[in-house]
JSON list of C-alpha atoms and ligand atoms in Angstrom, two decimals:
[
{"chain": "K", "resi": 1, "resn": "UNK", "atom": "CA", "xyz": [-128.83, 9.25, 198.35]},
{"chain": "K", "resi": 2, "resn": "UNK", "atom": "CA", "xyz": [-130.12, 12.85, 197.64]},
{"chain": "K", "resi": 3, "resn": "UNK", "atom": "CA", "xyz": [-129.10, 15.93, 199.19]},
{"chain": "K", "resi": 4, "resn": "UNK", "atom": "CA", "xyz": [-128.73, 19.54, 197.85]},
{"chain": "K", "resi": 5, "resn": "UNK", "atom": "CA", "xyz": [-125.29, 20.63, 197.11]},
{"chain": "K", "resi": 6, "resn": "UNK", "atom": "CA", "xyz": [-125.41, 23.60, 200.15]},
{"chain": "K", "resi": 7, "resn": "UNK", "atom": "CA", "xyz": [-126.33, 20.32, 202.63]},
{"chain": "K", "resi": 8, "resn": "UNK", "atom": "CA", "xyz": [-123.36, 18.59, 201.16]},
{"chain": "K", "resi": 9, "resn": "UNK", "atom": "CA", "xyz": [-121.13, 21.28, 202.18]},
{"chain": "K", "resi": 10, "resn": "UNK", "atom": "CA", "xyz": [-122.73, 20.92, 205.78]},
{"chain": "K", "resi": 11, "resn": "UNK", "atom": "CA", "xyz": [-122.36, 16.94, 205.55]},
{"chain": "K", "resi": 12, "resn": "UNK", "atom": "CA", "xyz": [-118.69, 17.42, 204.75]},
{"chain": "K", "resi": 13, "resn": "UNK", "atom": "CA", "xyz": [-118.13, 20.21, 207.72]},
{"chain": "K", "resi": 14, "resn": "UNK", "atom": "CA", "xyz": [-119.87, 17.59, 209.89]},
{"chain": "K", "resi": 15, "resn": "UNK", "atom": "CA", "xyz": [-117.33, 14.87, 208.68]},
{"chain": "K", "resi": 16, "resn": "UNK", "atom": "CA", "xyz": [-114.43, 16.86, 209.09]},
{"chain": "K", "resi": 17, "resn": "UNK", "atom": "CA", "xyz": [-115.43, 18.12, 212.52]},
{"chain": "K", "resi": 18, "resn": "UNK", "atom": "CA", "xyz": [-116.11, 14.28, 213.93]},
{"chain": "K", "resi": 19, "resn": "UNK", "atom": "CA", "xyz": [-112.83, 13.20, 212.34]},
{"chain": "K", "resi": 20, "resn": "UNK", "atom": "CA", "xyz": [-110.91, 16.08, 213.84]},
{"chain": "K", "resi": 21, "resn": "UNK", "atom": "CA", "xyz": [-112.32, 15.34, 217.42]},
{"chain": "K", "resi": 22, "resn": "UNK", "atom": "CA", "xyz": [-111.63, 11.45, 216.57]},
{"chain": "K", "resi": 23, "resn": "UNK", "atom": "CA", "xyz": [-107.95, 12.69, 217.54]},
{"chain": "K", "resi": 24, "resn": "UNK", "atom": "CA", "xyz": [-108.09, 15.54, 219.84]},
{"chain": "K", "resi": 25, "resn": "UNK", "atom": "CA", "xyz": [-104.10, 14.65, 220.55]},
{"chain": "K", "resi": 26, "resn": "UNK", "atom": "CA", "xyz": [-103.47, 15.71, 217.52]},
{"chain": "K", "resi": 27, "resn": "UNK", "atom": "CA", "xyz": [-100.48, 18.56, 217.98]},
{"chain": "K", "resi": 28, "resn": "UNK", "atom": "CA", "xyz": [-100.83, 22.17, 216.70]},
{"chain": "K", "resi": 29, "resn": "UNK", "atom": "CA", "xyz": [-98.29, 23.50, 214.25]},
{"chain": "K", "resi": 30, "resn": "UNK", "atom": "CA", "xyz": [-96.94, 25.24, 218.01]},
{"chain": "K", "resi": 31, "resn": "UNK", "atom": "CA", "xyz": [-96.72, 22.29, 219.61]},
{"chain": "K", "resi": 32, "resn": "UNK", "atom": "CA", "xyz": [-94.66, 20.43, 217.09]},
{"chain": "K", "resi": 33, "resn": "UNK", "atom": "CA", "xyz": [-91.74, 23.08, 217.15]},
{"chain": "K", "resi": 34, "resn": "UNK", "atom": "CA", "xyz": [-91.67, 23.21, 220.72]},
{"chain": "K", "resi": 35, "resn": "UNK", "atom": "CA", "xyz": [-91.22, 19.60, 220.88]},
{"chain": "K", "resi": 36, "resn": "UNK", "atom": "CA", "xyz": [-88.62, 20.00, 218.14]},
{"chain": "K", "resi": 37, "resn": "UNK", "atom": "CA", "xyz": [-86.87, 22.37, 219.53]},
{"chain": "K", "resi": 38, "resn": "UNK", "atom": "CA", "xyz": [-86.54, 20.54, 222.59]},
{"chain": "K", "resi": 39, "resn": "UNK", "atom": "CA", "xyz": [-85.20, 17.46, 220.86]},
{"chain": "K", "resi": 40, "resn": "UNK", "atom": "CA", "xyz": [-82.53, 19.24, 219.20]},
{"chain": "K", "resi": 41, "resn": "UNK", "atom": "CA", "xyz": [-81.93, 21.06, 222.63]},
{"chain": "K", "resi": 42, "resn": "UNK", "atom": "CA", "xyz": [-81.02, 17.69, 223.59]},
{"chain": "K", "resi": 43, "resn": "UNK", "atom": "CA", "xyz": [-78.71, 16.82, 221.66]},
{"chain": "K", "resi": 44, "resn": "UNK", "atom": "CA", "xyz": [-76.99, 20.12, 221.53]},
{"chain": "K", "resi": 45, "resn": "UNK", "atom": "CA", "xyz": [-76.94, 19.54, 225.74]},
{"chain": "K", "resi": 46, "resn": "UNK", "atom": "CA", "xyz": [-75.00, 16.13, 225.38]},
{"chain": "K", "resi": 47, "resn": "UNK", "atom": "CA", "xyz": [-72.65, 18.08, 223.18]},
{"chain": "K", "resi": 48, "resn": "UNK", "atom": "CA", "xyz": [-71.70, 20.85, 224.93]},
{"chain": "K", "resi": 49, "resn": "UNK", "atom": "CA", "xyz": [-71.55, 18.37, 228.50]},
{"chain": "K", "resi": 50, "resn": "UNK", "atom": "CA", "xyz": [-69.24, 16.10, 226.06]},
{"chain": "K", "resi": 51, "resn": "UNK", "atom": "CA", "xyz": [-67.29, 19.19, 225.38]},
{"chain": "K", "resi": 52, "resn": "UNK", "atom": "CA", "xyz": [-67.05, 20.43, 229.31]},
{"chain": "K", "resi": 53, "resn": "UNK", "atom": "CA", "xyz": [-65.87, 16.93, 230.03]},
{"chain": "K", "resi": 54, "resn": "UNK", "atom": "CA", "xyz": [-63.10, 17.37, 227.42]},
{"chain": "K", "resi": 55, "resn": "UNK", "atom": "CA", "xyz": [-61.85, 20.56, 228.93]},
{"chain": "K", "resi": 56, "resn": "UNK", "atom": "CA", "xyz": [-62.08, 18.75, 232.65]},
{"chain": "K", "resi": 57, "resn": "UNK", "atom": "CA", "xyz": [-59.77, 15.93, 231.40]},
{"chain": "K", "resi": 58, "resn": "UNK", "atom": "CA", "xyz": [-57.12, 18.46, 229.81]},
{"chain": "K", "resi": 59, "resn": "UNK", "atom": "CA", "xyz": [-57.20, 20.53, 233.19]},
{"chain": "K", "resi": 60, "resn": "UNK", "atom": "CA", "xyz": [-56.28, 18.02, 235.52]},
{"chain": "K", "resi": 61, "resn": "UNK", "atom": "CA", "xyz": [-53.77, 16.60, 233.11]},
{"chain": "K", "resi": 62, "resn": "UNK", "atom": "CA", "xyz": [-52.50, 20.09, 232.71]},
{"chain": "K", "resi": 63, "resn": "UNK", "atom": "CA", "xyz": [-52.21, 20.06, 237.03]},
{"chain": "K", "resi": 64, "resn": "UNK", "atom": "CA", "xyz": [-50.75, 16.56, 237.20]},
{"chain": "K", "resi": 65, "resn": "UNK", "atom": "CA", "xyz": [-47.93, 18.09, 235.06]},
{"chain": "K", "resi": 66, "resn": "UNK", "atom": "CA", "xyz": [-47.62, 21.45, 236.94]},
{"chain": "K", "resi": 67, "resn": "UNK", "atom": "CA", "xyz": [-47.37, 18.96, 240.17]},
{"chain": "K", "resi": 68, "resn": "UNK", "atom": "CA", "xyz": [-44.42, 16.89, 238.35]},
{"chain": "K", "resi": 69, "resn": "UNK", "atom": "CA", "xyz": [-42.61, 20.06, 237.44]},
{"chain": "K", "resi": 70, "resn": "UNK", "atom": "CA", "xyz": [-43.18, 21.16, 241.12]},
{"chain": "K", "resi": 71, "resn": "UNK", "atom": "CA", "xyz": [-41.33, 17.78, 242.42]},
{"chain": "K", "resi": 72, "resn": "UNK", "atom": "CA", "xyz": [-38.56, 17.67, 239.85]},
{"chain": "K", "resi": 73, "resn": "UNK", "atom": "CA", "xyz": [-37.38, 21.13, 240.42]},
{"chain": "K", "resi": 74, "resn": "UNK", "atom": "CA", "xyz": [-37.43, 20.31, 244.20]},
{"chain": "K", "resi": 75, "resn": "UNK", "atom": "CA", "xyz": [-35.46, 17.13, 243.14]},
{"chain": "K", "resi": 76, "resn": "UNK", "atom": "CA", "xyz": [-33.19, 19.52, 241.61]},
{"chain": "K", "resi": 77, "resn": "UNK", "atom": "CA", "xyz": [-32.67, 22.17, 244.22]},
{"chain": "K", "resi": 78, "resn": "UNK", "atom": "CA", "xyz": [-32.12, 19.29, 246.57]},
{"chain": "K", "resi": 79, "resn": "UNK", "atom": "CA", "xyz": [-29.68, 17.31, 244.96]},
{"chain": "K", "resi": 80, "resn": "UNK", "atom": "CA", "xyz": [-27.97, 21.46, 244.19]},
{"chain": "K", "resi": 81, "resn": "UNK", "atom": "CA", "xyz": [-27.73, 21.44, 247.95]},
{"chain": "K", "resi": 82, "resn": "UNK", "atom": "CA", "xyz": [-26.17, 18.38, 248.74]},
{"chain": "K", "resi": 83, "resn": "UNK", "atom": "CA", "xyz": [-23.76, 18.92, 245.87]},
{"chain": "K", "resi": 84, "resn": "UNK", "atom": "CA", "xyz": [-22.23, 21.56, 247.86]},
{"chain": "K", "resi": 85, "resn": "UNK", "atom": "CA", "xyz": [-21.44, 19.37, 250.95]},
{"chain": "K", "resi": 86, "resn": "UNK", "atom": "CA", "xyz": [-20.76, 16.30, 248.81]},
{"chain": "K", "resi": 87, "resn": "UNK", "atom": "CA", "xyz": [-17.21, 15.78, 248.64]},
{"chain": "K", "resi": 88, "resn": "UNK", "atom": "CA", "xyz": [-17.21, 11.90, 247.63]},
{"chain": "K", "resi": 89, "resn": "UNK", "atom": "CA", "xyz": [-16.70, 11.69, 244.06]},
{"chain": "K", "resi": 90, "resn": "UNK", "atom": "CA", "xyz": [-19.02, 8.64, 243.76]},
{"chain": "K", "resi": 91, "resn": "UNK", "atom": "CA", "xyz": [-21.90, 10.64, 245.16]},
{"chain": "K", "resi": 92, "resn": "UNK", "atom": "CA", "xyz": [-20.85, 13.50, 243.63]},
{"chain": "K", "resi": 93, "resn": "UNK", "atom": "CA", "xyz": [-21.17, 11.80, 240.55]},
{"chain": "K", "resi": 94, "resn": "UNK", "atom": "CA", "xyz": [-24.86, 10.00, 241.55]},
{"chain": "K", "resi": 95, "resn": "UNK", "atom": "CA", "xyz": [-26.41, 13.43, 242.35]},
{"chain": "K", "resi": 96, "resn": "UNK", "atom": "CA", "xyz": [-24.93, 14.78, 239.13]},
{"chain": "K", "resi": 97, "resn": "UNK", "atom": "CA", "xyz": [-26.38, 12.33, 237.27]},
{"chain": "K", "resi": 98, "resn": "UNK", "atom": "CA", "xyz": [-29.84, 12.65, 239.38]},
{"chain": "K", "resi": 99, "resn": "UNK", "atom": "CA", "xyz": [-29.76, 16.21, 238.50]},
{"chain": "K", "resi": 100, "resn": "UNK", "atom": "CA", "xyz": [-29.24, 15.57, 234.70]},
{"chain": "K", "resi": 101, "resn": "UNK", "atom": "CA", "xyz": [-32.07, 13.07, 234.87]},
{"chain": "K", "resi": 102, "resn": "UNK", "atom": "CA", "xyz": [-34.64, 15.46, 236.56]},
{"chain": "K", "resi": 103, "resn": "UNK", "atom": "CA", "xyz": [-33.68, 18.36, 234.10]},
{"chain": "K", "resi": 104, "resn": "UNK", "atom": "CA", "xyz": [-33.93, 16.63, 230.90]},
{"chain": "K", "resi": 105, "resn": "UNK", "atom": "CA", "xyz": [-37.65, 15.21, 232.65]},
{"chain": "K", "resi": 106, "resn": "UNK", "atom": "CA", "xyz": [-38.37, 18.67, 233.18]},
{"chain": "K", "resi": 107, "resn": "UNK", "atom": "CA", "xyz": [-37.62, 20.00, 229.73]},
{"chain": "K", "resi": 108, "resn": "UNK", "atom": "CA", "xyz": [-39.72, 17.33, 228.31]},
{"chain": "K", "resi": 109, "resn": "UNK", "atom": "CA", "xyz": [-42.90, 18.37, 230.69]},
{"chain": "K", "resi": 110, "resn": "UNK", "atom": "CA", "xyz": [-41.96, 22.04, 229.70]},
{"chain": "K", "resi": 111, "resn": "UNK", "atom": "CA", "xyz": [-43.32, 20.48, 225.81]},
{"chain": "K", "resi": 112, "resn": "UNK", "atom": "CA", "xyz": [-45.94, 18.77, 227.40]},
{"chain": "K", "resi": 113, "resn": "UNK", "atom": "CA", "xyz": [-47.50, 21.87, 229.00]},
{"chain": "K", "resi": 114, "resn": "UNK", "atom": "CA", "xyz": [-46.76, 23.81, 226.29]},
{"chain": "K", "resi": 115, "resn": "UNK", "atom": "CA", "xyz": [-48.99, 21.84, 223.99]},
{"chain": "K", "resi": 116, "resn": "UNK", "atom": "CA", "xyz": [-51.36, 20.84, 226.72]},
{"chain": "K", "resi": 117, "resn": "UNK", "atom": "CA", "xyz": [-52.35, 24.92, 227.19]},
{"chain": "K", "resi": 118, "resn": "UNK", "atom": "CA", "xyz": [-52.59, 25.21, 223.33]},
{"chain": "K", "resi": 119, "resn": "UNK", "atom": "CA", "xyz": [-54.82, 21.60, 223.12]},
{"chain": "K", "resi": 120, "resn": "UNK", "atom": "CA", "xyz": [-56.91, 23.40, 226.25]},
{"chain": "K", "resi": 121, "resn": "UNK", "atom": "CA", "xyz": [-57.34, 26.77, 224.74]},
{"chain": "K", "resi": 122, "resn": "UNK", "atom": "CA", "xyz": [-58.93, 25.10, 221.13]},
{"chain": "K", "resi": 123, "resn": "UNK", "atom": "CA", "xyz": [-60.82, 22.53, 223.80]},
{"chain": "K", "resi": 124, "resn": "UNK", "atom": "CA", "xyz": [-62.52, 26.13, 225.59]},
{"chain": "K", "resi": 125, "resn": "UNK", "atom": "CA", "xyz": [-63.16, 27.51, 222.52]},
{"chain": "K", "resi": 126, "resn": "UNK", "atom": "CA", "xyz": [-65.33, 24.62, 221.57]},
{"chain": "K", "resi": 127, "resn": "UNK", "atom": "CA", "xyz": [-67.11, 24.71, 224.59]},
{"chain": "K", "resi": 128, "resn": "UNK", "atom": "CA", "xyz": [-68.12, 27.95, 224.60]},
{"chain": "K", "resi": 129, "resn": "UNK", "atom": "CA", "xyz": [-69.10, 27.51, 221.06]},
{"chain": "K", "resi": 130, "resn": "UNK", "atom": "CA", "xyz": [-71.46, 25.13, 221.81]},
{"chain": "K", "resi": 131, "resn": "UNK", "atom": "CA", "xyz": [-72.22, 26.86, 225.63]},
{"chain": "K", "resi": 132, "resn": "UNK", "atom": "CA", "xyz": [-73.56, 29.77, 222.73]},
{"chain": "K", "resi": 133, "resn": "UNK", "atom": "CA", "xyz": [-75.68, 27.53, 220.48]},
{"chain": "K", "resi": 134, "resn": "UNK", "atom": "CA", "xyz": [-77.41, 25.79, 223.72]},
{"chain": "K", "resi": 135, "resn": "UNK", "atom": "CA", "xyz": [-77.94, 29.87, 225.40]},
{"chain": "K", "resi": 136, "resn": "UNK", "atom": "CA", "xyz": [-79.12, 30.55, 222.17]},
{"chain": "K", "resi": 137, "resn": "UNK", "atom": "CA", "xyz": [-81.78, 27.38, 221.58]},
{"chain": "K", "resi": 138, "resn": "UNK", "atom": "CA", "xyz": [-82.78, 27.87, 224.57]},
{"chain": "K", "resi": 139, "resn": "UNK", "atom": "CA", "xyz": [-84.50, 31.34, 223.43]},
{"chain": "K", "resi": 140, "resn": "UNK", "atom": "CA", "xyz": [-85.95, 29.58, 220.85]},
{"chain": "K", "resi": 141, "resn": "UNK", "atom": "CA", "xyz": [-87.83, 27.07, 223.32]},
{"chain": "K", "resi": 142, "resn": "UNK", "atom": "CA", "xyz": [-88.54, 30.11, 225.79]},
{"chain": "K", "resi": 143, "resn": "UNK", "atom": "CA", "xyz": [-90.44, 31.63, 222.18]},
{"chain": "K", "resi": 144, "resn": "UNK", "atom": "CA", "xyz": [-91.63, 28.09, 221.04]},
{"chain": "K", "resi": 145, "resn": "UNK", "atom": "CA", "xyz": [-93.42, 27.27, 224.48]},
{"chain": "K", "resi": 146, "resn": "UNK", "atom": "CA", "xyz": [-95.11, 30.57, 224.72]},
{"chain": "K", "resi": 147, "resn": "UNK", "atom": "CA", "xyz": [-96.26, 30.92, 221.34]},
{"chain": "K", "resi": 148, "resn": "UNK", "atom": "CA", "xyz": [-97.53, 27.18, 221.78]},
{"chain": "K", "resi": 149, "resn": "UNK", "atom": "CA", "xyz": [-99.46, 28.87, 225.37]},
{"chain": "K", "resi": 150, "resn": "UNK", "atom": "CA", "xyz": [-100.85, 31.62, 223.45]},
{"chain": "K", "resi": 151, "resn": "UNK", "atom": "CA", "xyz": [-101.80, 29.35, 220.32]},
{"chain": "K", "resi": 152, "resn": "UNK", "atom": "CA", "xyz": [-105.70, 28.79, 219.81]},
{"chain": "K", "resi": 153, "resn": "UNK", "atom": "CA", "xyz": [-107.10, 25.27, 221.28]},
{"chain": "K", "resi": 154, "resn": "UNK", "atom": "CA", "xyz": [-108.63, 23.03, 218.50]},
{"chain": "K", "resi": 155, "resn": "UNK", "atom": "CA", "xyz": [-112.37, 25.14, 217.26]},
{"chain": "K", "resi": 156, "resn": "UNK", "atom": "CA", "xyz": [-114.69, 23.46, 219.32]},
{"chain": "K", "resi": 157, "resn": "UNK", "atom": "CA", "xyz": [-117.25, 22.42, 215.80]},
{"chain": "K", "resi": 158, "resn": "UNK", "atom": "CA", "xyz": [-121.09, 22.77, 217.00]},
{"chain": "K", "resi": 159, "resn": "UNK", "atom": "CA", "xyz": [-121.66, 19.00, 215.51]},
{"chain": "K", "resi": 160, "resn": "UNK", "atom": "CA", "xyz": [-125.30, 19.39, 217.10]},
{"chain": "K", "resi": 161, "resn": "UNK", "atom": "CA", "xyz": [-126.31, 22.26, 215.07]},
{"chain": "K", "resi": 162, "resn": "UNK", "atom": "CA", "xyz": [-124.55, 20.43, 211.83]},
{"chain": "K", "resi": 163, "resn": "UNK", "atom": "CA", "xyz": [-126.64, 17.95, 212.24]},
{"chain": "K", "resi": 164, "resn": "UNK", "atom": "CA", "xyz": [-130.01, 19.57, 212.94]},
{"chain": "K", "resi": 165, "resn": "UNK", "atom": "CA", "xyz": [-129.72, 20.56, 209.64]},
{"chain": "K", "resi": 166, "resn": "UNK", "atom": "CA", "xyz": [-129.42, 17.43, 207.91]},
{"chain": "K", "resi": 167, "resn": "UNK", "atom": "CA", "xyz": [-132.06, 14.77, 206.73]},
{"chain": "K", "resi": 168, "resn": "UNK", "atom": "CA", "xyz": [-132.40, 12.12, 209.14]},
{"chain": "K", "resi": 169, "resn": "UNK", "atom": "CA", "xyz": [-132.27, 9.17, 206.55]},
{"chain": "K", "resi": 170, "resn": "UNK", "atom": "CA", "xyz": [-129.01, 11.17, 205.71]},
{"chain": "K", "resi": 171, "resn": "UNK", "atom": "CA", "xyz": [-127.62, 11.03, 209.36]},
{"chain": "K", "resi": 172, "resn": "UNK", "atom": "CA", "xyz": [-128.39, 7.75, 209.89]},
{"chain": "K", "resi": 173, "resn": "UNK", "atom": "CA", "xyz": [-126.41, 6.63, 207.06]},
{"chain": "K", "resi": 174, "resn": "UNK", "atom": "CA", "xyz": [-123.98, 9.00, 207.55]},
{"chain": "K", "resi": 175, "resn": "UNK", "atom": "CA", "xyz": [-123.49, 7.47, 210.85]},
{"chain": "K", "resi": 176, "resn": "UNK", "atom": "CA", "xyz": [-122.92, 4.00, 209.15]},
{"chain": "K", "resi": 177, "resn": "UNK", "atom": "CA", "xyz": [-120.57, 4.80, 206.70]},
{"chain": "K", "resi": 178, "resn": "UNK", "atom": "CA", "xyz": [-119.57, 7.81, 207.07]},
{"chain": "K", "resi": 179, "resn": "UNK", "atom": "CA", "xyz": [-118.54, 10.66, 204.33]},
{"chain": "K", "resi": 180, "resn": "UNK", "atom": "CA", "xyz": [-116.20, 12.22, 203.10]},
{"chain": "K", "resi": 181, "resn": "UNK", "atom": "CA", "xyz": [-114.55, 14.76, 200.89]},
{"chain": "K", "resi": 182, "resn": "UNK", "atom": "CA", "xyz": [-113.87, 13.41, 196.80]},
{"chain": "K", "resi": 183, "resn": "UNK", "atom": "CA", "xyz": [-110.92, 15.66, 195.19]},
{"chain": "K", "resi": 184, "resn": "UNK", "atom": "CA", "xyz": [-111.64, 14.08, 192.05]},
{"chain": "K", "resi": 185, "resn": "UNK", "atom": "CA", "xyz": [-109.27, 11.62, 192.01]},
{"chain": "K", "resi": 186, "resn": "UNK", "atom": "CA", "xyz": [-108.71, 10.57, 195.95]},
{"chain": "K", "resi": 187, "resn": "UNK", "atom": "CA", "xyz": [-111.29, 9.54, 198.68]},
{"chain": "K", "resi": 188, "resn": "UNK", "atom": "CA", "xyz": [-110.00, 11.57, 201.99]},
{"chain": "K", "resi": 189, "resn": "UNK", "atom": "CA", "xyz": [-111.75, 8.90, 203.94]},
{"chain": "K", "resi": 190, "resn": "UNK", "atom": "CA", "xyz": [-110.02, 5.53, 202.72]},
{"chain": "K", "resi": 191, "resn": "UNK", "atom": "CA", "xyz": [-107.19, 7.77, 200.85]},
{"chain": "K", "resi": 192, "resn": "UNK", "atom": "CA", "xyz": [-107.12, 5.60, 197.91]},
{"chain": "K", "resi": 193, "resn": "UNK", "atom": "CA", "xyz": [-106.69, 7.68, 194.10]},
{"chain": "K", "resi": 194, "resn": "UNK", "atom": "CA", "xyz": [-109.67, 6.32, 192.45]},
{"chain": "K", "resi": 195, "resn": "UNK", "atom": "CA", "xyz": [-108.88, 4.65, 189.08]},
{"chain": "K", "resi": 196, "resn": "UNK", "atom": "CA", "xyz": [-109.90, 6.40, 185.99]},
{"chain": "K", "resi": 197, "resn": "UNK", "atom": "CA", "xyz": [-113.31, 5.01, 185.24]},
{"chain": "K", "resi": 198, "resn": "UNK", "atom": "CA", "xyz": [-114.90, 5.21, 188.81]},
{"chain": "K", "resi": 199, "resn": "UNK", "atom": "CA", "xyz": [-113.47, 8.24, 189.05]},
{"chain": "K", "resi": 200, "resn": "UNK", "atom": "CA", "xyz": [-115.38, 9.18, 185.98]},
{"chain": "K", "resi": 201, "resn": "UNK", "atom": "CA", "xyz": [-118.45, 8.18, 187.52]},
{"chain": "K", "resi": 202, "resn": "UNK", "atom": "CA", "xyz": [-118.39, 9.58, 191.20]},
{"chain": "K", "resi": 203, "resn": "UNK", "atom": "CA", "xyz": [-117.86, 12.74, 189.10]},
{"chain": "K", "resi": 204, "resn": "UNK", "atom": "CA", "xyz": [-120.76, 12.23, 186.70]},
{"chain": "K", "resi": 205, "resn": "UNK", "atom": "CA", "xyz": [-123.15, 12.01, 189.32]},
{"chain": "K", "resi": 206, "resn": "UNK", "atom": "CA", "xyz": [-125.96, 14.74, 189.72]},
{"chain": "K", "resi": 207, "resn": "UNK", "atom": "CA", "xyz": [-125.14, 17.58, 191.54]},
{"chain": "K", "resi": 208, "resn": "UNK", "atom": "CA", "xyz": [-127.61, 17.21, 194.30]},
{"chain": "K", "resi": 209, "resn": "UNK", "atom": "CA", "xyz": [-126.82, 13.07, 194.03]},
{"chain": "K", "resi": 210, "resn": "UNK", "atom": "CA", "xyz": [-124.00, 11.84, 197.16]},
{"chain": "K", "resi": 211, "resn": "UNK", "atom": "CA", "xyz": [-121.85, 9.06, 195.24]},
{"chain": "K", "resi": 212, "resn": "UNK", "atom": "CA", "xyz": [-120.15, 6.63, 197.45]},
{"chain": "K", "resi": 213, "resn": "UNK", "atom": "CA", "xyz": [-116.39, 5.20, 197.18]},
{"chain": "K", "resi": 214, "resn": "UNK", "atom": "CA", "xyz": [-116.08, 2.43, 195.84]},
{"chain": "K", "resi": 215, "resn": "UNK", "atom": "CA", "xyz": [-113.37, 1.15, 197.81]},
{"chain": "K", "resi": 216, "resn": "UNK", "atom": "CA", "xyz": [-114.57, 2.30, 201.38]},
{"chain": "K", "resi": 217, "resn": "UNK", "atom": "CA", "xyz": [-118.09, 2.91, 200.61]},
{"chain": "K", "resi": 218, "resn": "UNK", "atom": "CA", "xyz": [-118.52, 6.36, 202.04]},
{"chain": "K", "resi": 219, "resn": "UNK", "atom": "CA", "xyz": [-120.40, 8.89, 201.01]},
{"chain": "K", "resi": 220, "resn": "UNK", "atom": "CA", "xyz": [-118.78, 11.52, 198.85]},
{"chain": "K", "resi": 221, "resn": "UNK", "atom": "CA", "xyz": [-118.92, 15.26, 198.84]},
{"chain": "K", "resi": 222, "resn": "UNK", "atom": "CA", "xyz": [-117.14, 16.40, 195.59]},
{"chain": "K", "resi": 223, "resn": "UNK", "atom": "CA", "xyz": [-114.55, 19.56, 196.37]},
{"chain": "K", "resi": 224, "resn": "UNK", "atom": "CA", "xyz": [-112.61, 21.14, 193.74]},
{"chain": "K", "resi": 225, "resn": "UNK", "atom": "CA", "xyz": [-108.88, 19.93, 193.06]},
{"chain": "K", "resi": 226, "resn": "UNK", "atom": "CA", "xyz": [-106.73, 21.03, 195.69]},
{"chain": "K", "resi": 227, "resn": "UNK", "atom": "CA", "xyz": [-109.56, 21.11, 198.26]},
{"chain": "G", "resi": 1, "resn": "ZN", "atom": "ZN1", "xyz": [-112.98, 5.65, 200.15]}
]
């Protein structure tokens, strides 16, 4: 098939245009780091709830502990109290022993808290490490979502006007098999490299000449390397 090199340019802007609106779902550049950033805001969510969760536990640990110390000491003041009416050396000796029970307990929840407050402070940090990182993606996806607003629509292509300036026995093949741009090695149509010797001859055809693939069978606009 025949047609001057300028119509081949216009042939190939006519492919790429119908491929383009082929998938009009396609996401801009925008689109793709919003939706990005919003899967990594995910996961940084579910990390900093798995870290608030943490620091929950610890707390109400932390105030079962407080409430154990609470009941001991009473245990102790209590058993104090009756020591001072007691005068039966049995009892005597059963409160004695109560209050060395409850006062050894209490010196061992005395370790327990003491850790517990260090575990909880470490356990805060961490949350508000990650409260920062989720504050601060979530400026990222207030920037990402309106610079994926403000970003350009696909350009509408004026395929009409394309084609009004194409051959008809052009279109109408066209239509059939299609075309596409030849890179000198790869057809961007099937997307296969070419091997050497076809290669060879897409490339030796005239200038105003449209090769086709020989793998897909479409016609071929030849671009420069790179293109
Ligand atoms: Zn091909």
């Amino acid at each position: 098939m025949n047609l001057s090199p300028d119509l081949q340019q216009v042939l190939l802007e006519l492919a790429n245009a119908d491929r383009a609106q082929a998938h009009p779902t396609r996401q801009s550049p925008e689109e793709k780091e919003l939706a990005d950033l919003l899967a990594q805001r995910e996961r940084l969510a579910s990390a900093a709830a798995a870290a608030q969760m943490a620091v929950d536990d610890l707390e109400l640990d932390i105030l079962r502990i407080q409430e154990d110390e609470r009941k001991l000491k009473k245990r102790d003041l209590d058993d104090k109290r009756q020591l001072t009416a007691e005068t039966d050396p049995e009892r005597r000796k059963d409160l004695e022993h109560d209050r060395y029970a409850a006062k050894s307990r209490l010196a061992d929840l005395y370790y327990e808290l003491k850790e517990a407050h260090g575990e909880v402070k470490a356990l805060r940090n961490n949350r508000d490490i990650h409260g920062a990182r989720l504050d601060e993606i979530d400026r990222k996806v207030e920037l990402a979502r309106r610079a994926a607003d403000a970003a350009p629509g696909p350009v509408l292509v004026d395929t009409d006007a394309l084609r009004a300036k194409l051959p008809a026995d052009v279109l109408s093949l066209y239509d059939d098999i299609g075309a596409a741009a030849f890179n000198g090695r790869t057809c961007n149509s099937c997307f296969i490299t070419l091997p050497q010797a076809e290669r060879s001859h897409v490339l030796s055809a005239d200038a105003d000449e449209l090769p086709t693939c020989p793998n897909c069978g479409a016609l071929l606009v030849r671009v420069a390397p790179g293109e």
